Tab-separated table of C-alpha atoms and ligand atoms in Angstrom:
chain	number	residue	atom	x	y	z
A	1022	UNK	CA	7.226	1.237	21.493
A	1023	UNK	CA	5.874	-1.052	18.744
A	1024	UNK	CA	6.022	-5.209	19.155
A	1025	UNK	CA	5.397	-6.234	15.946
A	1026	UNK	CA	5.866	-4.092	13.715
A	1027	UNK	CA	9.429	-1.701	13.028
A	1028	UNK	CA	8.832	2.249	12.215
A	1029	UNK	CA	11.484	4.512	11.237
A	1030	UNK	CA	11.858	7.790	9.501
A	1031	UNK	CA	14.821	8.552	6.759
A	1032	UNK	CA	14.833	11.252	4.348
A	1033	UNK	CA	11.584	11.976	4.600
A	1034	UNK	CA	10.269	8.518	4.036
A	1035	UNK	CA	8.444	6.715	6.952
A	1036	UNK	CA	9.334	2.988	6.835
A	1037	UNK	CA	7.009	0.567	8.078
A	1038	UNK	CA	8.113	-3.130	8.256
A	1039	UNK	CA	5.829	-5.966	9.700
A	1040	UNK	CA	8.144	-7.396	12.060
A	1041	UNK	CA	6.599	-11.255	12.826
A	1042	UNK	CA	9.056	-13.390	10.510
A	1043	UNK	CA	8.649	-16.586	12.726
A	1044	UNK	CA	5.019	-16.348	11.103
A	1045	UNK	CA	5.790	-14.934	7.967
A	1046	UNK	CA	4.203	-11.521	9.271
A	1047	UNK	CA	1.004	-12.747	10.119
A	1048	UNK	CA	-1.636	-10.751	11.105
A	1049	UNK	CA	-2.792	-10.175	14.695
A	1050	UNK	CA	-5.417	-8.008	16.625
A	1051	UNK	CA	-2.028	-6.097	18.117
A	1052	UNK	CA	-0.134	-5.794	14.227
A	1053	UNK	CA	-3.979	-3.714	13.225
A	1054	UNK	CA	-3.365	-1.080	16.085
A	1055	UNK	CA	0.357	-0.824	15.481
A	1056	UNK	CA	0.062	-0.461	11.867
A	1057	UNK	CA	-3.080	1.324	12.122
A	1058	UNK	CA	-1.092	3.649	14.770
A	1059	UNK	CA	1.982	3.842	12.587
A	1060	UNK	CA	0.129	5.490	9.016
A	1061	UNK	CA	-1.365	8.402	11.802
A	1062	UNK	CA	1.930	8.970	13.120
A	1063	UNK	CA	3.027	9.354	9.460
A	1064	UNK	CA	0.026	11.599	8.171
A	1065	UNK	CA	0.537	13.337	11.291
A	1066	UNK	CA	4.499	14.097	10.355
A	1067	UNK	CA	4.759	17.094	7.913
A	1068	UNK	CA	8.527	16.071	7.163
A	1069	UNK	CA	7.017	12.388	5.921
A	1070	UNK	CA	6.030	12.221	2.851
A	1071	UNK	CA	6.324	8.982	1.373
A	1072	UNK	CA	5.365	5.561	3.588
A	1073	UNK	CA	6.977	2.203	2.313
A	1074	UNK	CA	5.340	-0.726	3.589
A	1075	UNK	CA	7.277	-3.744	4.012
A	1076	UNK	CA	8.113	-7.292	5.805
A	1077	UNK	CA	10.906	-8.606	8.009
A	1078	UNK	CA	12.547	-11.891	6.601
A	1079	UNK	CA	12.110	-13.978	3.865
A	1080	UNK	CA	8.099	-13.008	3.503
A	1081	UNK	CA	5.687	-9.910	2.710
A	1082	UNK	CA	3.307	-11.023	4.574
A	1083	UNK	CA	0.947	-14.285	5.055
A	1084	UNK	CA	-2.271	-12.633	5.782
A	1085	UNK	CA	-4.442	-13.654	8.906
A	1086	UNK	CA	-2.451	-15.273	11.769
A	1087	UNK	CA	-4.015	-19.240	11.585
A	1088	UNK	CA	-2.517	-20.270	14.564
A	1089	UNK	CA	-4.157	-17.422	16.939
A	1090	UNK	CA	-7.792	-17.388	14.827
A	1091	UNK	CA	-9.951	-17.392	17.016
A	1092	UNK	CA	-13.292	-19.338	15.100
A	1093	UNK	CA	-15.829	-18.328	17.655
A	1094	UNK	CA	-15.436	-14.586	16.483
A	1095	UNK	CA	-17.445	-13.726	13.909
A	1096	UNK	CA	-14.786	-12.917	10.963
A	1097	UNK	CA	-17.511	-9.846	9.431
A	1098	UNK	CA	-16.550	-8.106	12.858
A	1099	UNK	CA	-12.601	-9.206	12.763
A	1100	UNK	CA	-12.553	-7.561	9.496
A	1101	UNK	CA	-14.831	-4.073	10.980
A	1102	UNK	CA	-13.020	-4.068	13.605
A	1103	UNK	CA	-8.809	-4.785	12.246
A	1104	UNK	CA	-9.116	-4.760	8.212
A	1105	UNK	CA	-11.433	-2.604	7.105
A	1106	UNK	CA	-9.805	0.860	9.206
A	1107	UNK	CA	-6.390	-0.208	8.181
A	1108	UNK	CA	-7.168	-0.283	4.209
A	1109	UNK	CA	-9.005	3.202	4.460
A	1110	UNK	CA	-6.163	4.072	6.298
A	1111	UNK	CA	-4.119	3.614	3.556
A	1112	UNK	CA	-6.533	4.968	0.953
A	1113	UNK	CA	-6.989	8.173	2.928
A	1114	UNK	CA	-3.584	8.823	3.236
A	1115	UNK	CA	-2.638	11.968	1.169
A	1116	UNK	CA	1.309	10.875	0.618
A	1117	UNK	CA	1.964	8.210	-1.625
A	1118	UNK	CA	2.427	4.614	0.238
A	1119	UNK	CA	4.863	2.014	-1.812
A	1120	UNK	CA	4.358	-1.609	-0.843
A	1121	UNK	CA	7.235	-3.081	-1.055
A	1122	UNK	CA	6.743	-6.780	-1.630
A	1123	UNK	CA	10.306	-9.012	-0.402
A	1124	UNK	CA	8.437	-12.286	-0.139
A	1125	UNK	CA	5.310	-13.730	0.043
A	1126	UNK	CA	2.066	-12.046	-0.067
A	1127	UNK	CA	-0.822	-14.110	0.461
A	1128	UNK	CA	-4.281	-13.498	1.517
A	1129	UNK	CA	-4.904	-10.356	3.550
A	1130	UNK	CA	-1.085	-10.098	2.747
A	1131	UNK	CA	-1.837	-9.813	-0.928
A	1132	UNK	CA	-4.885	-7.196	0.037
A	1133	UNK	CA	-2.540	-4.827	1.939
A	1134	UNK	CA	-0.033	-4.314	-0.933
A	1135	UNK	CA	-2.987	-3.766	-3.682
A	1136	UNK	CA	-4.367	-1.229	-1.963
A	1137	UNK	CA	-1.377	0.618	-2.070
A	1138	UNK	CA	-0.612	3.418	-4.509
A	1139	UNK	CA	2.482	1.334	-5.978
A	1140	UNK	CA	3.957	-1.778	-5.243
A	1141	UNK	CA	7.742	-3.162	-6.085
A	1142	UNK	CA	8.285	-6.660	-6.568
A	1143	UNK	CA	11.789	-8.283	-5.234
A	1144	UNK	CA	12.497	-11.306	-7.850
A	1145	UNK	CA	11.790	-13.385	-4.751
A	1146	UNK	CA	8.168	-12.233	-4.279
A	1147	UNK	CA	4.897	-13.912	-4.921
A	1148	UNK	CA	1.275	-13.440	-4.230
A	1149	UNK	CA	-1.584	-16.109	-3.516
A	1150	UNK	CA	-5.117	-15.239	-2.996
A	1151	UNK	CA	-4.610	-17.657	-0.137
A	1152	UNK	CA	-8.236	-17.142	1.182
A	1153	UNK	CA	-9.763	-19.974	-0.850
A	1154	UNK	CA	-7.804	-22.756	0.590
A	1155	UNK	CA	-9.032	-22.290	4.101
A	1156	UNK	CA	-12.928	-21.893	2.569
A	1157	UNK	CA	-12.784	-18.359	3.031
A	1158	UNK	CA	-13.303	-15.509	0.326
A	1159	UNK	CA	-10.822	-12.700	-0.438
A	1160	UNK	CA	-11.107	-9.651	1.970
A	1161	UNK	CA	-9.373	-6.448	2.815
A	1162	UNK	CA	-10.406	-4.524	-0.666
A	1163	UNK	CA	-9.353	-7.917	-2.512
A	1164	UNK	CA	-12.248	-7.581	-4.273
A	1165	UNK	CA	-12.284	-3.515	-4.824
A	1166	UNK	CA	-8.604	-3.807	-5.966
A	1167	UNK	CA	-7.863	-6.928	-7.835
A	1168	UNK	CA	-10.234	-6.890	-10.550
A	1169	UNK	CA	-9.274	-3.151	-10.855
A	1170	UNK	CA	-5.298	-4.219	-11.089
A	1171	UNK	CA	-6.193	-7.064	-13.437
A	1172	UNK	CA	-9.542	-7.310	-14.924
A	1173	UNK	CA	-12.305	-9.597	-14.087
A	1174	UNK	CA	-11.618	-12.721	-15.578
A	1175	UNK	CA	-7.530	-12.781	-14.229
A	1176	UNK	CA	-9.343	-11.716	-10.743
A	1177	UNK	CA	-11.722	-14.640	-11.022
A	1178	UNK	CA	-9.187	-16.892	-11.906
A	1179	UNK	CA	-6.369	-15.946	-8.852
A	1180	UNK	CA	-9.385	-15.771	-6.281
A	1181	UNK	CA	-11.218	-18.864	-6.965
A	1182	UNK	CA	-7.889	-21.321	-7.880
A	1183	UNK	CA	-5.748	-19.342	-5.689
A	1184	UNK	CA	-2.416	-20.276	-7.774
A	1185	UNK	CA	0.988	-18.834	-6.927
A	1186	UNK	CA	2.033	-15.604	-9.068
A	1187	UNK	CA	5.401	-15.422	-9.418
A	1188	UNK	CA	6.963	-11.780	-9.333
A	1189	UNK	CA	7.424	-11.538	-13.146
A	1190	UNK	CA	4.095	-13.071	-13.992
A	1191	UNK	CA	2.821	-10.912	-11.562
A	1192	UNK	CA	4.272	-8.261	-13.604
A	1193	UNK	CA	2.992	-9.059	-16.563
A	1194	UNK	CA	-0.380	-8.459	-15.013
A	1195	UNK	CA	0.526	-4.531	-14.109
A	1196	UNK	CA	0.155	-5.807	-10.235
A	1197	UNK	CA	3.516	-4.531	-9.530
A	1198	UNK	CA	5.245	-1.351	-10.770
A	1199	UNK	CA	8.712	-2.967	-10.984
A	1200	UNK	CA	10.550	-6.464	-10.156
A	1201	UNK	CA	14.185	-5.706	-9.013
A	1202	UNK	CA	16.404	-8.140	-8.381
A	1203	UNK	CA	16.772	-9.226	-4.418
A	1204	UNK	CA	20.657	-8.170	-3.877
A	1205	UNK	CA	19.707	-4.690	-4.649
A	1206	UNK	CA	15.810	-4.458	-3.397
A	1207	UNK	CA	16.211	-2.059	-0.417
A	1208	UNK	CA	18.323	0.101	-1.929
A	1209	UNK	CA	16.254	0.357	-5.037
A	1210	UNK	CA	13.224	0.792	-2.612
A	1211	UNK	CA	14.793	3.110	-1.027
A	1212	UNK	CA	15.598	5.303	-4.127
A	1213	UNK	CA	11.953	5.194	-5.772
A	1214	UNK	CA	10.734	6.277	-2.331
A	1215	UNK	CA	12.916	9.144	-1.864
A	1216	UNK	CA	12.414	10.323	-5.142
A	1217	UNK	CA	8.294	10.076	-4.357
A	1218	UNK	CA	9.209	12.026	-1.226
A	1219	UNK	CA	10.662	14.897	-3.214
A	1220	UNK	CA	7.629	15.394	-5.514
A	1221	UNK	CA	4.966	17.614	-5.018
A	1222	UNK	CA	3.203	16.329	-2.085
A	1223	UNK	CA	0.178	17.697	-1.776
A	1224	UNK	CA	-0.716	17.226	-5.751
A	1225	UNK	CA	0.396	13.231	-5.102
A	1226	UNK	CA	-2.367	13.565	-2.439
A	1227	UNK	CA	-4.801	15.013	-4.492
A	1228	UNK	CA	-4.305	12.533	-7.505
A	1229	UNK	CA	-4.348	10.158	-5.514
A	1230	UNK	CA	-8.121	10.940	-3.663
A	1231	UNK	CA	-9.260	12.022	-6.898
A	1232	UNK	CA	-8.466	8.890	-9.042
A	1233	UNK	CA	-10.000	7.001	-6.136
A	1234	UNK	CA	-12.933	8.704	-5.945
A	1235	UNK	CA	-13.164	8.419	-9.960
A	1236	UNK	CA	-14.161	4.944	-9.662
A	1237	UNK	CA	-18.005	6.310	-8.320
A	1238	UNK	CA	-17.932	9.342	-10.592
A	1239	UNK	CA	-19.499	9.988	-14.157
A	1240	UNK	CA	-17.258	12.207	-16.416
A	1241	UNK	CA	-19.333	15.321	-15.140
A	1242	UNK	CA	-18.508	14.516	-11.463
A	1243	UNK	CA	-14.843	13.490	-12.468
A	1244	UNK	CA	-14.457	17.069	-15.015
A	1245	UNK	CA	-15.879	19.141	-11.372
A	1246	UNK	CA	-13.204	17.495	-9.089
A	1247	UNK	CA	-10.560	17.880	-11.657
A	1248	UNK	CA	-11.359	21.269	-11.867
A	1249	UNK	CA	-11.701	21.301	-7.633
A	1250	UNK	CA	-8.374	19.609	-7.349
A	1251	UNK	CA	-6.509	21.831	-9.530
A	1252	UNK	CA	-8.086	24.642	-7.748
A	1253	UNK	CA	-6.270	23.533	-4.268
A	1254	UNK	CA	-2.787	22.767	-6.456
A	1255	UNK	CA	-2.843	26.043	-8.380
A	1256	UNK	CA	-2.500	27.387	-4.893
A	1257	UNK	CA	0.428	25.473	-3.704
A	1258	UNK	CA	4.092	26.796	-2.780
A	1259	UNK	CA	5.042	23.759	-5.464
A	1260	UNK	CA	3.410	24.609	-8.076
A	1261	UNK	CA	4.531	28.388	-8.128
A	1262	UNK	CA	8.274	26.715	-7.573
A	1263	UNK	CA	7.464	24.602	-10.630
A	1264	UNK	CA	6.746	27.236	-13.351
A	1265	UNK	CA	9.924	29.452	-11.739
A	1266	UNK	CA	12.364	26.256	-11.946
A	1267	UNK	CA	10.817	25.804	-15.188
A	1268	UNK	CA	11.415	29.122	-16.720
A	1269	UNK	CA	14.616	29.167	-15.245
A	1270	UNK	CA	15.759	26.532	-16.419
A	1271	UNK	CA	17.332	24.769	-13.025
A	1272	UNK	CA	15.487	21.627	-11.119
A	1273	UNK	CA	12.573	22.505	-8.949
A	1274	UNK	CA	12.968	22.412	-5.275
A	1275	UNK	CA	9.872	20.991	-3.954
A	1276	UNK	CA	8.407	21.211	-0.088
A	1277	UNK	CA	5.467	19.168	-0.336
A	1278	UNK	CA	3.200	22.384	0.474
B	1874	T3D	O1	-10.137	-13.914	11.015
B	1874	T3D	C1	-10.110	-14.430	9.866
B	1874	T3D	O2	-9.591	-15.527	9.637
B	1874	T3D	C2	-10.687	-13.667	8.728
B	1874	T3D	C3	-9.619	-12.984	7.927
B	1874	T3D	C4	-8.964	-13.622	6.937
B	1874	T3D	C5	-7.909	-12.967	6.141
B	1874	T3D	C6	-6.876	-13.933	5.582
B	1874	T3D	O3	-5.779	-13.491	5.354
B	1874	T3D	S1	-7.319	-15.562	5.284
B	1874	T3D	C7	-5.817	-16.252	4.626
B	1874	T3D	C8	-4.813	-16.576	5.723
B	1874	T3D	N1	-3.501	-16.909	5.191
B	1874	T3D	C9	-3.245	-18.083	4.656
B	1874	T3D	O4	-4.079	-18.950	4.511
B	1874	T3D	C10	-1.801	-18.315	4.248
B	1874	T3D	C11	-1.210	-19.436	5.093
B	1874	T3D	N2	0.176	-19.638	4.752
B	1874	T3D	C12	0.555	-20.280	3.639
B	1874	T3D	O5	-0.228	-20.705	2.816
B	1874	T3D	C13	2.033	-20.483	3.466
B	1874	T3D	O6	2.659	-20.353	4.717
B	1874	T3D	C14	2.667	-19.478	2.466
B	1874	T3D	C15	2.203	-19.832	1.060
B	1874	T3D	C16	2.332	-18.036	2.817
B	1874	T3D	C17	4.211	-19.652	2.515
B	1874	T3D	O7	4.545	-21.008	2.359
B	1874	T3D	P1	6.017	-21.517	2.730
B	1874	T3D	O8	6.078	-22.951	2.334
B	1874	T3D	O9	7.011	-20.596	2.133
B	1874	T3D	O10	6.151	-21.343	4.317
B	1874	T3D	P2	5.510	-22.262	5.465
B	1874	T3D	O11	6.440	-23.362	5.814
B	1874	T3D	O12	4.110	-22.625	5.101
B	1874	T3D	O13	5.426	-21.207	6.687
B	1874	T3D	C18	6.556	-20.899	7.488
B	1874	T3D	C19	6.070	-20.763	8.917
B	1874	T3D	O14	5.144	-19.673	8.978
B	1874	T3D	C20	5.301	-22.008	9.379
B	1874	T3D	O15	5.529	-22.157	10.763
B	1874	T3D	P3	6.501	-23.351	11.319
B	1874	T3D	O16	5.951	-24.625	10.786
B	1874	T3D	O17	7.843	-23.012	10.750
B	1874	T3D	O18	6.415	-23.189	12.801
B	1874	T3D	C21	3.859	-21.593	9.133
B	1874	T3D	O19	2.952	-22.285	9.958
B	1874	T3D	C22	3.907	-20.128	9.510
B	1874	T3D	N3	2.806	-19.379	8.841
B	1874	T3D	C23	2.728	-19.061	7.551
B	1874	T3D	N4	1.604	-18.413	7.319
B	1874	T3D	C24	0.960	-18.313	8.496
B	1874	T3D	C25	1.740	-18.939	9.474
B	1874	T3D	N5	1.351	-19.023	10.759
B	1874	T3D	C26	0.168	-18.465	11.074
B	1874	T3D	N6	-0.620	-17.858	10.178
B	1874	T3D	C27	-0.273	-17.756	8.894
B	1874	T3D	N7	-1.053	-17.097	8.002
């Protein structure tokens, strides 16, 4: 059903691995749709409620496919037309998405995984801002999300030199949530997402819109959504299960409505 990329569905988690390793996971017109196709299907899915993004073989993902770039397209529409929908894609998703970062992540590679809400490092990952060496500038939120990760001056710095991080520098910089070593990577993956997936769903997806949106608010704006926000979660079957697990003193049992 898909060519190059791999869904599938386990405890509640949808996993989505780009599935071109003979091109480090590249990026093609066809990958857009798929992935683009994929995060509906998940939205869609009321028993998903965590999405881990990852890559097939020894890389994350190498950002635009060279070899098929097609330089009589004008790259403002490539990036309308395939980018663009899949980051708000990922933004507008109301589950939490996990990028989860085996290899390589360079260029529009590097853009996916910092626009998503958290992003684990195997030991063997590393992220260029690749764009610069082919004369181009950094695209796909790069510039929303980077400075935001790192500050201005680090962004400046990765963007225009375009140096290799390394997964615990990268660290060090609060890009990634966690470096785990490669042996156990999946299953450690695996275990962060599951536990996501058994949280209070519909409060991740609020947080989650909210502390977006918070980036174009004042604190009046921000104090009204809060207050909007809580509004929605104060209704939720999770919240009422919350305060009963909590006053009787077992775990909570959440549905994710
Ligand atoms: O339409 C537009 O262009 C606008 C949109 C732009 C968005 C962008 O993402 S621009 C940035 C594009 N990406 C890059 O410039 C990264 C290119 N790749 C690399 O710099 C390196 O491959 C890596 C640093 C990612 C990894 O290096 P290394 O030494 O581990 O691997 P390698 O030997 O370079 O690559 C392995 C194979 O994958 C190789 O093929 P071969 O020789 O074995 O047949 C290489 O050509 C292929 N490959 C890697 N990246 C790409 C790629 N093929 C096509 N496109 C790639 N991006």
């Amino acid at each position: 059903m898909y060519e190059t990329i791999i869904y599938e569905t386990r405890a509640g988690v949808a996993w989505v691995t780009l599935n071109r390793p003979e091109k480090l996971n590249a990026f093609t017109p066809l990958m857009h749709k798929e992935l683009q196709k994929a995060l509906k299907v998940a939205e869609r899915d009321e028993e998903i409620r965590a999405v881990v993004i990852t890559g097939a073989g020894r890389a994350f993902c190498s950002g635009q496919d060279l070899s098929n770039d097609d330089q009589t397209l004008d790259y403002g529409d490539v990036l309308r037309e395939g980018y663009n929908p899949l980051i708000q894609a990922i933004v507008s998703l109301e589950k939490p998405v996990i990028a989860a970062i085996n290899g390589v992540a360079a260029g529009a590679g590097a853009s996916l995984a910092f626009a998503c809400d958290f992003r684990l490092a195997s030991s063997q990952a590393s992220f260029i801002e690749a764009f610069i060496h082919v004369g181009l500038v950094p695209d796909s939120g790069n510039l929303y999300f980077l400075p935001r990760l790192v500050g201005h001056a680090k962004a400046m710095e990765l963007a225009v030199l375009g140096e290799k991080v390394r997964a615990d520098e990268a660290a060090a910089l609060g890009l990634v949530t966690n470096v785990i070593e490669d042996e156990i990577f999946v299953s450690q993956v695996e275990a962060f997402a599951v536990r996501l997936a058994s949280m209070p769903t519909k409060a991740i997806g609020l947080i989650k819109r909210y502390m977006h949106k918070s980036w174009d608010s004042d604190l009046t704006e921000v104090l009204e959504d809060e207050a909007i926000a809580q509004s929605t979660a104060g209704q939720t079957y999770d919240h009422k299960e919350g305060v009963s697990a909590f006053m009787e003193k077992r775990k909570p049992s959440f549905i994710g409505k």
